[in-house]
PDB file of N, CA and C in Angstrom:
ATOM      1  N   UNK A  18     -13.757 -13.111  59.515  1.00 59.00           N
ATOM      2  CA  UNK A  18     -12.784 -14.099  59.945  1.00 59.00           C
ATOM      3  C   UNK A  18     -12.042 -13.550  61.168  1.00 59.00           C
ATOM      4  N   UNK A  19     -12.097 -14.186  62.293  1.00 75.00           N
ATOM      5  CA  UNK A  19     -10.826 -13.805  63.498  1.00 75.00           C
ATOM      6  C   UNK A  19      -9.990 -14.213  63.348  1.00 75.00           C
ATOM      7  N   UNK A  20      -9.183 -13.438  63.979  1.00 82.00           N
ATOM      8  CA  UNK A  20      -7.748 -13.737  64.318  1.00 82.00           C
ATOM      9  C   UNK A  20      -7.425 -14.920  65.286  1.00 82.00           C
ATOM     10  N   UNK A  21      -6.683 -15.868  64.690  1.00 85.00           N
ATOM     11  CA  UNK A  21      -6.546 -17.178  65.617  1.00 85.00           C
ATOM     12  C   UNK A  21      -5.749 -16.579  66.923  1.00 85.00           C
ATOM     13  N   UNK A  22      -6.422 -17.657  67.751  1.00 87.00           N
ATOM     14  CA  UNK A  22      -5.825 -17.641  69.189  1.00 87.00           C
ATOM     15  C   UNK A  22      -4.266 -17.478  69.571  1.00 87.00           C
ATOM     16  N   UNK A  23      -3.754 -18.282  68.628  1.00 90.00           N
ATOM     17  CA  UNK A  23      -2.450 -18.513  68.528  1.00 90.00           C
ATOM     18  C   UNK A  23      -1.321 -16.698  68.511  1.00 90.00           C
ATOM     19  N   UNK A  24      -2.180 -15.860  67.342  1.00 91.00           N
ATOM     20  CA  UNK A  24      -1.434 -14.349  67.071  1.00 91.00           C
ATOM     21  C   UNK A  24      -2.533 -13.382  68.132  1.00 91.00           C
ATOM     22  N   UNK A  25      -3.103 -13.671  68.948  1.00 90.00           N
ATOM     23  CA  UNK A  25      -4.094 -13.370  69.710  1.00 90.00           C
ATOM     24  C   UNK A  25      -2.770 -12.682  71.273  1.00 90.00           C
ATOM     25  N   UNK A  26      -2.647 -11.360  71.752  1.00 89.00           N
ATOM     26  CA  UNK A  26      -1.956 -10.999  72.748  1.00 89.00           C
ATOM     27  C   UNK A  26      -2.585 -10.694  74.105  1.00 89.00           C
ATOM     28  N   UNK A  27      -2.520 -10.880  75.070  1.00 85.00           N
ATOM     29  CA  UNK A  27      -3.287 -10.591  76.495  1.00 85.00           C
ATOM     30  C   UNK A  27      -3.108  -9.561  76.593  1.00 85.00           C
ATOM     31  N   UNK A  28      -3.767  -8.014  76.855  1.00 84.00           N
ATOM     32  CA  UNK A  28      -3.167  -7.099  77.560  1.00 84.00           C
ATOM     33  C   UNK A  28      -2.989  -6.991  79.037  1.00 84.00           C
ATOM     34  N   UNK A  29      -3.093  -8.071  79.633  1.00 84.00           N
ATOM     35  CA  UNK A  29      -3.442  -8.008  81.238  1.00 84.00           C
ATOM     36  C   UNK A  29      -1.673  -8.021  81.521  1.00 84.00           C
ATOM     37  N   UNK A  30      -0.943  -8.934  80.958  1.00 82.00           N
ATOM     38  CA  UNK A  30       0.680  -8.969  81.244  1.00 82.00           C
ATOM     39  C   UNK A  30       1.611  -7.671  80.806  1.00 82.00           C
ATOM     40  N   UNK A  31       0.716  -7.204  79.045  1.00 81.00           N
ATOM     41  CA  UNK A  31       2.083  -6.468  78.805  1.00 81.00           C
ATOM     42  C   UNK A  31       1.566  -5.257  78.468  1.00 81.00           C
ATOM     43  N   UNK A  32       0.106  -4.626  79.047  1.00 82.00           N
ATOM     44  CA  UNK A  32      -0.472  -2.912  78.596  1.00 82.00           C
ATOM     45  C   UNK A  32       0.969  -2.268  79.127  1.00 82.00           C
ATOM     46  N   UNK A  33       1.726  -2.124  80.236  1.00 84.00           N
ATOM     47  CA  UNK A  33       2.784  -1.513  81.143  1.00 84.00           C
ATOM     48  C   UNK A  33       3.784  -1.495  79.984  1.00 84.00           C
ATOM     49  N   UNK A  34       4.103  -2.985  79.600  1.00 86.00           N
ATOM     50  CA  UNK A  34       5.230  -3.233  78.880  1.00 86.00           C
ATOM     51  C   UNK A  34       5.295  -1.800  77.596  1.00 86.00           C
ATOM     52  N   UNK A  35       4.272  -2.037  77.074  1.00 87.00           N
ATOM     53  CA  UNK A  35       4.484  -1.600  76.250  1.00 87.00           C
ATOM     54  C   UNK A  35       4.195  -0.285  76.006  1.00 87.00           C
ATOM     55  N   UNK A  36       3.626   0.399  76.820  1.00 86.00           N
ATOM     56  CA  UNK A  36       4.078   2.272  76.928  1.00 86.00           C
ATOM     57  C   UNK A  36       5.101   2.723  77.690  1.00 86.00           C
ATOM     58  N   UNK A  37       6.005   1.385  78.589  1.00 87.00           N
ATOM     59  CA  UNK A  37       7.495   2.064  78.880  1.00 87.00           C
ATOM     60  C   UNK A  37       8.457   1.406  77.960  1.00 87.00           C
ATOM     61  N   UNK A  38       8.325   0.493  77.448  1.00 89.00           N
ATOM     62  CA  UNK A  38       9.426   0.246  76.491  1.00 89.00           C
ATOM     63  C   UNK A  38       9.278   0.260  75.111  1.00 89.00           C
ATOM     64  N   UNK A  39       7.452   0.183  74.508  1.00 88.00           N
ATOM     65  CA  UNK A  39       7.335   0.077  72.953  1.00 88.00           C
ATOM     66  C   UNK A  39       7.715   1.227  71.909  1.00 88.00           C
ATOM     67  N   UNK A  40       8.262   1.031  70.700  1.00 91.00           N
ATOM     68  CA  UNK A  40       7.827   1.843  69.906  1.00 91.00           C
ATOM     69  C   UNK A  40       6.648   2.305  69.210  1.00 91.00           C
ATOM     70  N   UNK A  41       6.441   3.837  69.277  1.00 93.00           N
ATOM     71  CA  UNK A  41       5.122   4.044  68.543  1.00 93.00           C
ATOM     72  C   UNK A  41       5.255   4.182  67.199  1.00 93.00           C
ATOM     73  N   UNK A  42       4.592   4.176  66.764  1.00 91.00           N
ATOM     74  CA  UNK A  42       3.974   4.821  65.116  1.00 91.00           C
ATOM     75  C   UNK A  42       2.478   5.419  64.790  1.00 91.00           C
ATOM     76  N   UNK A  43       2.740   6.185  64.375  1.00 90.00           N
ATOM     77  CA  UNK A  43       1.608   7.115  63.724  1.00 90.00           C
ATOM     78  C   UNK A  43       0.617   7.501  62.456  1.00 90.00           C
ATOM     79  N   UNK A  44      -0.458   7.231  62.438  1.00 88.00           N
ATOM     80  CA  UNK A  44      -1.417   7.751  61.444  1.00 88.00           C
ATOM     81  C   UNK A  44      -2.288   8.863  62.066  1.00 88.00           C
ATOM     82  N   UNK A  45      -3.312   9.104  61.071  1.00 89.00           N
ATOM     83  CA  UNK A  45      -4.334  10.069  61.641  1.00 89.00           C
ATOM     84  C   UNK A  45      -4.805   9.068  62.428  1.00 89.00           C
ATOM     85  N   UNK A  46      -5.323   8.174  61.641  1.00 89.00           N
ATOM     86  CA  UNK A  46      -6.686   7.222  62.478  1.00 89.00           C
ATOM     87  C   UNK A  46      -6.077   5.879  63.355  1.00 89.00           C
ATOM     88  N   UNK A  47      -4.592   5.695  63.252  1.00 90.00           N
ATOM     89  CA  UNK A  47      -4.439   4.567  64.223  1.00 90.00           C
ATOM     90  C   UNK A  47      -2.602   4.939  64.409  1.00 90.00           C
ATOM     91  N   UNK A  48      -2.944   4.336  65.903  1.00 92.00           N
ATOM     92  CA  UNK A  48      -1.531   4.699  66.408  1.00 92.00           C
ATOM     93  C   UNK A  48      -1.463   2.773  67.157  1.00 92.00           C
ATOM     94  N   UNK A  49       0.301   2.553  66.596  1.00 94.00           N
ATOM     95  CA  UNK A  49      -0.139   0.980  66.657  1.00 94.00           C
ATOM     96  C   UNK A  49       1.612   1.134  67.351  1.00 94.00           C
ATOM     97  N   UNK A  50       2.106   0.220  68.556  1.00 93.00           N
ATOM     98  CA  UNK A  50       2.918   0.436  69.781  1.00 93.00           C
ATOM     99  C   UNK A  50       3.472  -1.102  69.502  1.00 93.00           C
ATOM    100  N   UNK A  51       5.231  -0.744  69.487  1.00 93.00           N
ATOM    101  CA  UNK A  51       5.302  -2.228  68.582  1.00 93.00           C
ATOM    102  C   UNK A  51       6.442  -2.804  70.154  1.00 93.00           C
ATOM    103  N   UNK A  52       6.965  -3.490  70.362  1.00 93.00           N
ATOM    104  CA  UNK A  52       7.778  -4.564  71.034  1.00 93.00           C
ATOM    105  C   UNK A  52       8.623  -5.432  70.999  1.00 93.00           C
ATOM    106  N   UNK A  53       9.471  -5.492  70.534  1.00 90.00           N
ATOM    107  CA  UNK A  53      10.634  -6.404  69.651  1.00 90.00           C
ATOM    108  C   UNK A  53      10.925  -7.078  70.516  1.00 90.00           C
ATOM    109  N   UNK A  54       9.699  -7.461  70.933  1.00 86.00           N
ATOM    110  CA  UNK A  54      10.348  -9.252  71.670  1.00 86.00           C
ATOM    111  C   UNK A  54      10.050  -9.576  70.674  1.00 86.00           C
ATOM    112  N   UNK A  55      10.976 -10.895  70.324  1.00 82.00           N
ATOM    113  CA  UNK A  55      10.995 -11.769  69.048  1.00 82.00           C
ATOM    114  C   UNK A  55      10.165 -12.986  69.821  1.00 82.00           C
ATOM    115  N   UNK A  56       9.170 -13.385  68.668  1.00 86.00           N
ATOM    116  CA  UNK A  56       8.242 -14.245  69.111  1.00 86.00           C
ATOM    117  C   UNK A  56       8.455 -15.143  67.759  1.00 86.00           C
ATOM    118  N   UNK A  57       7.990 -16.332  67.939  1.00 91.00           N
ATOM    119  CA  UNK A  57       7.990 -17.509  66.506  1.00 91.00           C
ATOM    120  C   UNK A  57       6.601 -17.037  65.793  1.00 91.00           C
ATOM    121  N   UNK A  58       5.991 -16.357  65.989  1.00 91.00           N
ATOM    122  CA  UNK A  58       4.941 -15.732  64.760  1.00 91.00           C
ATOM    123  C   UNK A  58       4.566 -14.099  65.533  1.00 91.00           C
ATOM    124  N   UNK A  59       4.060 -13.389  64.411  1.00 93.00           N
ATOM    125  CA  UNK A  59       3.290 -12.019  65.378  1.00 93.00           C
ATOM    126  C   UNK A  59       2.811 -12.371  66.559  1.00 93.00           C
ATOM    127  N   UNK A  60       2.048 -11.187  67.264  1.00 93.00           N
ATOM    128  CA  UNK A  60       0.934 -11.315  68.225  1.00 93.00           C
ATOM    129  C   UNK A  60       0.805  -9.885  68.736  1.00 93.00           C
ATOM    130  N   UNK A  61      -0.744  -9.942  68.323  1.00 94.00           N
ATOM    131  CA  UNK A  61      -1.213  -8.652  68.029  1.00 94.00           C
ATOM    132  C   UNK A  61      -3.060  -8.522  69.359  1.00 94.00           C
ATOM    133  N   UNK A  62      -2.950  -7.037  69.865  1.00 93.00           N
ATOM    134  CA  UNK A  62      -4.106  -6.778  70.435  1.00 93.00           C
ATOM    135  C   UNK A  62      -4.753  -5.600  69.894  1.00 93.00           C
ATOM    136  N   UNK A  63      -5.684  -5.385  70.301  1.00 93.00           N
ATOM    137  CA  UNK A  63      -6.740  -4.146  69.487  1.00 93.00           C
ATOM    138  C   UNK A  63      -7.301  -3.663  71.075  1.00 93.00           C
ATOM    139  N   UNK A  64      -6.803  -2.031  71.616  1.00 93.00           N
ATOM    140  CA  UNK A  64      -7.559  -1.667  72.682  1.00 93.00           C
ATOM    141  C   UNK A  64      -8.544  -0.218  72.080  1.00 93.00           C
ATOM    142  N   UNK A  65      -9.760   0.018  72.226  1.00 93.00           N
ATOM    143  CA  UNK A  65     -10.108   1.468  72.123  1.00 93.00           C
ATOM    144  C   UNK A  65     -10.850   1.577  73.048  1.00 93.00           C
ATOM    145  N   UNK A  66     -10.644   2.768  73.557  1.00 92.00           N
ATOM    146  CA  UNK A  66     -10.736   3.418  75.046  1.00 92.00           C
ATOM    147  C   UNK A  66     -12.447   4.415  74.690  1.00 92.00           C
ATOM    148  N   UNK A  67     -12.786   3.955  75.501  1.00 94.00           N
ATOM    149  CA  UNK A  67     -13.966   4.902  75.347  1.00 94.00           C
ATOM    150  C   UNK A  67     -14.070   6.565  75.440  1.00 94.00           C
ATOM    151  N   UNK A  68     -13.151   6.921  74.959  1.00 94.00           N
ATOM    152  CA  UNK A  68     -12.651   7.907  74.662  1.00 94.00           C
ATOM    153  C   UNK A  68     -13.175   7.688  73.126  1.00 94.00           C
ATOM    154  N   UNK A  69     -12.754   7.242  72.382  1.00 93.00           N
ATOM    155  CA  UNK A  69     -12.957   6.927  71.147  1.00 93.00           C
ATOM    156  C   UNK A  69     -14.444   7.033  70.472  1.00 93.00           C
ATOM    157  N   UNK A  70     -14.955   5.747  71.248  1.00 93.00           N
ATOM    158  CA  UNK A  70     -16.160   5.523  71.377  1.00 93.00           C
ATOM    159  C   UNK A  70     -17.257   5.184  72.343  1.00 93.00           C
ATOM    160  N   UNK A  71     -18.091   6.152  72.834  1.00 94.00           N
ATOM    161  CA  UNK A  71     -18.673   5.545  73.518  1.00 94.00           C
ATOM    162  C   UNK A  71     -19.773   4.299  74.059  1.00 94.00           C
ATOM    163  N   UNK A  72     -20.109   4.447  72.934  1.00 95.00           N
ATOM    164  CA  UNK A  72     -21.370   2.611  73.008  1.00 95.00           C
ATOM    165  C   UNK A  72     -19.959   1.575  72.851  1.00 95.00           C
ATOM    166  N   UNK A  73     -20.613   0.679  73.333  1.00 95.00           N
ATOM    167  CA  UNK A  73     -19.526  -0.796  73.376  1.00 95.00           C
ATOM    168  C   UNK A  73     -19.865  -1.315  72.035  1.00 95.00           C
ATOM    169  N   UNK A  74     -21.063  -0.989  71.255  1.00 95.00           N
ATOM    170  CA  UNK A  74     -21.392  -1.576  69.779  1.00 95.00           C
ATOM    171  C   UNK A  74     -20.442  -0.755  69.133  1.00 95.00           C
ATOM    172  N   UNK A  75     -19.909   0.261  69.225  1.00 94.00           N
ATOM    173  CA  UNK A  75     -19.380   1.493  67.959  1.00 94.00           C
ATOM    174  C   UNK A  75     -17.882   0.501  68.214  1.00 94.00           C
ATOM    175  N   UNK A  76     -17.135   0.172  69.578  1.00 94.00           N
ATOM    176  CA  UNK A  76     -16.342  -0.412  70.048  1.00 94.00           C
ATOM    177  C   UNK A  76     -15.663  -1.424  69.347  1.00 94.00           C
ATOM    178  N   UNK A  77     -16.287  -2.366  69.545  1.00 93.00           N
ATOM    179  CA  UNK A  77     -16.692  -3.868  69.138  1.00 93.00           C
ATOM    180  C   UNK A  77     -16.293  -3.914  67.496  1.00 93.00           C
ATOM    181  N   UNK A  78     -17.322  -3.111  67.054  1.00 92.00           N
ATOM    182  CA  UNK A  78     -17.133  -2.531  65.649  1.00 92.00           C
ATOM    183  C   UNK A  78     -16.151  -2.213  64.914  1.00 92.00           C
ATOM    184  N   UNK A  79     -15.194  -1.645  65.380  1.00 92.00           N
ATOM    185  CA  UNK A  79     -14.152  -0.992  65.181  1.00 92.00           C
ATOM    186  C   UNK A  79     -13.010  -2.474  65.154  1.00 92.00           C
ATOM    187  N   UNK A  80     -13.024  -2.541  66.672  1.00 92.00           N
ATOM    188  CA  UNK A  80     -12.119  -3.901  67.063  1.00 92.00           C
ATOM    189  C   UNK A  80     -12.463  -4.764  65.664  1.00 92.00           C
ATOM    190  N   UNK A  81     -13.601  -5.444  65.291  1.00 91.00           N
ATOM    191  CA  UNK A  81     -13.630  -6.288  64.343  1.00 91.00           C
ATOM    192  C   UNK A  81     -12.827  -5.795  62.967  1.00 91.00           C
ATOM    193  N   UNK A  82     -13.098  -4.922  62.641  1.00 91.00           N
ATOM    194  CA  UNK A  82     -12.956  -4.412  61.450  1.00 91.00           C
ATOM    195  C   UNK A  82     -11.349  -3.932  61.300  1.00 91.00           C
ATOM    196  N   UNK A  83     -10.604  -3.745  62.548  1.00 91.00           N
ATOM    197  CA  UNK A  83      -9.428  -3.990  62.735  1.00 91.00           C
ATOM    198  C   UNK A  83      -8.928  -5.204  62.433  1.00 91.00           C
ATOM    199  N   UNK A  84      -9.273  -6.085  63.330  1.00 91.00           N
ATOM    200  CA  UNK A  84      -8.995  -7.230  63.317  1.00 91.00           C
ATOM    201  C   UNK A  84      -8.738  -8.323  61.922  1.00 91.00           C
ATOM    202  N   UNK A  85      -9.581  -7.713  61.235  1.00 91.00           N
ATOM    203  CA  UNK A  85      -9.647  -8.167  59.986  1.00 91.00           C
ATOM    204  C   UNK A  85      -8.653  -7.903  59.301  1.00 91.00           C
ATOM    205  N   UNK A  86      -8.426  -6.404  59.282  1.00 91.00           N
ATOM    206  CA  UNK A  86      -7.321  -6.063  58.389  1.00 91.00           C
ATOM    207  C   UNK A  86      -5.841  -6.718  58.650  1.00 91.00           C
ATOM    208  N   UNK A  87      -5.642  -7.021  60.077  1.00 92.00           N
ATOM    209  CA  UNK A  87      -4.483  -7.321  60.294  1.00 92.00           C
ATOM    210  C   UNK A  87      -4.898  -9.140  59.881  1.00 92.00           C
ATOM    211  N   UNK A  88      -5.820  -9.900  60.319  1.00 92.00           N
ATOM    212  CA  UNK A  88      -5.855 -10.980  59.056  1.00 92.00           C
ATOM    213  C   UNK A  88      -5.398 -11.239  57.932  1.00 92.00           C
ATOM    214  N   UNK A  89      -5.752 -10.359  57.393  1.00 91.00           N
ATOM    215  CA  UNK A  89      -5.779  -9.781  55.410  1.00 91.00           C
ATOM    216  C   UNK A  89      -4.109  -9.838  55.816  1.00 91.00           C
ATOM    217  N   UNK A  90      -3.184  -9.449  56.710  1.00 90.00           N
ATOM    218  CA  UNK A  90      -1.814  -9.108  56.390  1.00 90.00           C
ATOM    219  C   UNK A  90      -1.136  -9.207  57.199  1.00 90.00           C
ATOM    220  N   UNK A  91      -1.668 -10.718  57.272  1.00 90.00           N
ATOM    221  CA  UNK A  91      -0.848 -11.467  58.465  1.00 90.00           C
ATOM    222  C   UNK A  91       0.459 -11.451  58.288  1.00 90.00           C
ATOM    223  N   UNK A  92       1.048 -12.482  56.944  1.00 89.00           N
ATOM    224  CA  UNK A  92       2.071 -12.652  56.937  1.00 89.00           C
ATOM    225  C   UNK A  92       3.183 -11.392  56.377  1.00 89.00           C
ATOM    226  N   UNK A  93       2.602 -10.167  56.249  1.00 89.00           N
ATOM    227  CA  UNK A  93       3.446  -9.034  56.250  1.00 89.00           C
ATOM    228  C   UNK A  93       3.928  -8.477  57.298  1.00 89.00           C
ATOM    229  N   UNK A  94       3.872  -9.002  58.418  1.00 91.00           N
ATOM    230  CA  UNK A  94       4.522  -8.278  59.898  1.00 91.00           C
ATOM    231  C   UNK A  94       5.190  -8.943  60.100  1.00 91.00           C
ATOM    232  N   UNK A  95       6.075  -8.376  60.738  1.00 91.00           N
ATOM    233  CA  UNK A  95       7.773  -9.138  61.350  1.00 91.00           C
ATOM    234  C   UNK A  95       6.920  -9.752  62.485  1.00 91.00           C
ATOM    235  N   UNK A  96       8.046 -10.922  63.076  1.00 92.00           N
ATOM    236  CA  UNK A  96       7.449 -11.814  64.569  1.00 92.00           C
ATOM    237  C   UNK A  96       7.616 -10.704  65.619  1.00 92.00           C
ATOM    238  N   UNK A  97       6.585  -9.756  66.082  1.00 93.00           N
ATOM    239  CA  UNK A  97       6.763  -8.982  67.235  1.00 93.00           C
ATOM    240  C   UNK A  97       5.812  -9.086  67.845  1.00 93.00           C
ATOM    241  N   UNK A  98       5.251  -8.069  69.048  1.00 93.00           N
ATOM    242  CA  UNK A  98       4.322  -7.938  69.230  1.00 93.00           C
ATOM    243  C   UNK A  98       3.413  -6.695  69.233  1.00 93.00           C
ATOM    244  N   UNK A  99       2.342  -6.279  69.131  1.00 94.00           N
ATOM    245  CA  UNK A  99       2.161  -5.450  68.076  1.00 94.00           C
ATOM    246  C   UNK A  99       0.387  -5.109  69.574  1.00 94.00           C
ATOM    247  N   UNK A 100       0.652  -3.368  69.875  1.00 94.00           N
ATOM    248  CA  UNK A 100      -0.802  -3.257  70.088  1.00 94.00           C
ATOM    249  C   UNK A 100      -1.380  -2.145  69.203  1.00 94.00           C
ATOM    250  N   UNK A 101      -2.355  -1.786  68.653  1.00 94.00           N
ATOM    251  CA  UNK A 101      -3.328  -1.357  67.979  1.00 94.00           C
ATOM    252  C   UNK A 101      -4.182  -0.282  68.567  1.00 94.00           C
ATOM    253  N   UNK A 102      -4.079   1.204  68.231  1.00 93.00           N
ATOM    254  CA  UNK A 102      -4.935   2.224  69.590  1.00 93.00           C
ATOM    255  C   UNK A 102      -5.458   2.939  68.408  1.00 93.00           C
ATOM    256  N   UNK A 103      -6.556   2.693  67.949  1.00 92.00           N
ATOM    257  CA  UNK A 103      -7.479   3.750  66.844  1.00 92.00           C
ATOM    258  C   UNK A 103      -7.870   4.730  67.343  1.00 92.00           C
ATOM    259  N   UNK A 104      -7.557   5.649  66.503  1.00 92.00           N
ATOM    260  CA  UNK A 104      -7.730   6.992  67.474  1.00 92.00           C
ATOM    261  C   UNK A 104      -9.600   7.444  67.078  1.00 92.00           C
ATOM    262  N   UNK A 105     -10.009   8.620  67.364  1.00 92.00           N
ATOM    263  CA  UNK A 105     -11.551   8.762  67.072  1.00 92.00           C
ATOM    264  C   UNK A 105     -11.769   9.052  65.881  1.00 92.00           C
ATOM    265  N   UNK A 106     -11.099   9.400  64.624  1.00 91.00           N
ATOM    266  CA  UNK A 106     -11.307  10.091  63.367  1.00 91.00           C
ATOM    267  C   UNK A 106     -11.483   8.640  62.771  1.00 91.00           C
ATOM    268  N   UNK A 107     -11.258   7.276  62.850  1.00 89.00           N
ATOM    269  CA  UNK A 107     -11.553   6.275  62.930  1.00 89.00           C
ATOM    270  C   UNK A 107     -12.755   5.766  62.785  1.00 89.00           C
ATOM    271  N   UNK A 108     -13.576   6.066  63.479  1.00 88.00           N
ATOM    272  CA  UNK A 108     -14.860   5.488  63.603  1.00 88.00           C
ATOM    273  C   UNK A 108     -15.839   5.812  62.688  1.00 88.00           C
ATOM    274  N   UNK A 109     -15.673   7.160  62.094  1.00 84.00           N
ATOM    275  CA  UNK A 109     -16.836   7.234  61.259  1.00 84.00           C
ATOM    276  C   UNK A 109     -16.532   6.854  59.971  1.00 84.00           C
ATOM    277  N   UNK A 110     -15.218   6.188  59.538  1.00 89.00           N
ATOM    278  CA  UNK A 110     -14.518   6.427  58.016  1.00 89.00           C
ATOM    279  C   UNK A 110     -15.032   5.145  57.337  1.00 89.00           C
ATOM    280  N   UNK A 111     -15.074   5.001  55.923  1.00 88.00           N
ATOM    281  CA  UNK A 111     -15.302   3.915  55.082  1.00 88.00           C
ATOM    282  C   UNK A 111     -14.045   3.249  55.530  1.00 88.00           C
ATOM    283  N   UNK A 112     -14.531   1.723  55.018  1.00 87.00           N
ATOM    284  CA  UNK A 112     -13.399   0.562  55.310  1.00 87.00           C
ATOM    285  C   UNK A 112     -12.268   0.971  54.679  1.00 87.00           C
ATOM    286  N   UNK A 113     -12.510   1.544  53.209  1.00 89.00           N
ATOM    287  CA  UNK A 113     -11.594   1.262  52.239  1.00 89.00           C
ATOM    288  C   UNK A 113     -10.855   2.472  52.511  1.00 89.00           C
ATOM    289  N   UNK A 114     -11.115   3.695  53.052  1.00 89.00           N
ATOM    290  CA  UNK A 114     -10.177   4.469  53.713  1.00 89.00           C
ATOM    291  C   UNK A 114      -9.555   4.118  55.199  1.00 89.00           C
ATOM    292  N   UNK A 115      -9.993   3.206  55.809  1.00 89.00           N
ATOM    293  CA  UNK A 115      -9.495   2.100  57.136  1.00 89.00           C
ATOM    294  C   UNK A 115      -8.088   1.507  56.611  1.00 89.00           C
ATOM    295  N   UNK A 116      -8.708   1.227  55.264  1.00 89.00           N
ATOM    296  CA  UNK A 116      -7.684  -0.214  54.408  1.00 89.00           C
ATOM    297  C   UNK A 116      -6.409   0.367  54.106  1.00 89.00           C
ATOM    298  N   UNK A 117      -6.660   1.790  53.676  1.00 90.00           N
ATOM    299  CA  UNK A 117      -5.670   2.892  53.220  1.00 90.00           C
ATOM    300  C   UNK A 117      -4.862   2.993  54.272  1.00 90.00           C
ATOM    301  N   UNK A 118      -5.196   3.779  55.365  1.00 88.00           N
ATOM    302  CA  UNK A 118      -4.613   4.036  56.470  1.00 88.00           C
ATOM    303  C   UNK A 118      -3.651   2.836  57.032  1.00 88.00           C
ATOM    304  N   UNK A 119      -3.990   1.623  57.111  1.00 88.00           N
ATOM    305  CA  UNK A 119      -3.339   0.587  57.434  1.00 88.00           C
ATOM    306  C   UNK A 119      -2.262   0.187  56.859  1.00 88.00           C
ATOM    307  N   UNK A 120      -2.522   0.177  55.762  1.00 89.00           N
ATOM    308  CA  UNK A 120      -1.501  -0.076  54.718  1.00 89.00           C
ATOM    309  C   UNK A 120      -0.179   0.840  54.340  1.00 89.00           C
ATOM    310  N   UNK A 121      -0.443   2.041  54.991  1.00 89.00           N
ATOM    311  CA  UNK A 121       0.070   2.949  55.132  1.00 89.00           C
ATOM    312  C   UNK A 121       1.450   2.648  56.207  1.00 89.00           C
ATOM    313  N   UNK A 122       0.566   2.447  57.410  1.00 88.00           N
ATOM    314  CA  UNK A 122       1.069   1.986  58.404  1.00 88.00           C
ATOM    315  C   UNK A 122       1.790   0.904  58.307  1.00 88.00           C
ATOM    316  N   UNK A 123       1.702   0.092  57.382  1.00 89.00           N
ATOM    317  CA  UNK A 123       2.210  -1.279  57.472  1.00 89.00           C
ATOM    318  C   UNK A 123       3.407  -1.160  57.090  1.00 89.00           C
ATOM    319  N   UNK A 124       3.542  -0.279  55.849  1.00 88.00           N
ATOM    320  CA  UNK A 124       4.805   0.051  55.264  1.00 88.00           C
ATOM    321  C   UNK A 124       5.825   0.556  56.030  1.00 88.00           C
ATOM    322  N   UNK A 125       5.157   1.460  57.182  1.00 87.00           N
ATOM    323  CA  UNK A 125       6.226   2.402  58.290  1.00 87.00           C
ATOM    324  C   UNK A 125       6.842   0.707  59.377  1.00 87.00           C
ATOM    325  N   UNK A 126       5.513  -0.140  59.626  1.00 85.00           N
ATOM    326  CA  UNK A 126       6.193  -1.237  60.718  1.00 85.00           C
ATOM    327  C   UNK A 126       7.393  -2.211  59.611  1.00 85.00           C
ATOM    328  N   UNK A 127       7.537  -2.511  58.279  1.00 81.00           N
ATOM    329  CA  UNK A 127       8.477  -2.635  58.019  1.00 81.00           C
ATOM    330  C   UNK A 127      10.001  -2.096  57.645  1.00 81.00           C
ATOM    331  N   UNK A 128       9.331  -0.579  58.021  1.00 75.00           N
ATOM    332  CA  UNK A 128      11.027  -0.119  57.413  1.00 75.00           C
ATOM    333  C   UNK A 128      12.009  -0.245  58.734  1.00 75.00           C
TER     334      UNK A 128
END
């Protein structure tokens, strides 16, 4: 399932924005850069740098499987805007340790 267009973020306007003004947060496997512009729902992007990965399939891959999770938990994020930077320990892991990690994380973007 994708993420509708609607919670869908451009990085072409706000990549700048948001490494001089966002807050970070931290896992092993994902570091996610938040923005308190108040928006009437989330809106969320997924970047990994080929640093990460190099084939655009391992890429892609990742992005989806992100993408999903923040689906699964939509309505647990405050209205911000939200980017997503998986780091490389990422790529080779089972979902359900993906699922872990996130959830993890999710708890830190609400406190």
């Amino acid at each position: 399932m994708a993420l509708t267009a609607k919670n869908r973020l451009s990085l072409k306007e706000y990549r700048g924005k948001f490494f001089e003004t966002g807050k970070s947060l931290n896992t092993p496997l994902l570091q996610v850069i938040i923005l308190k512009e108040t928006t009437s729902f989330p809106l969320f992007a997924v970047s990994i740098s080929k640093k990460v990965a190099k084939k655009a399939h391992n890429r892609n891959k990742l992005r989806r499987q992100f993408l999903q999770l923040i689906q699964e938990n939509l309505s647990a994020f405050p209205p911000y805007k939200y980017l997503f930077l998986p780091k490389k320990p990422a790529l080779g892991i089972s979902s359900s340790d993906l699922r872990e990690s996130f959830s993890t994380l999710l708890v830190k973007i609400k406190e």
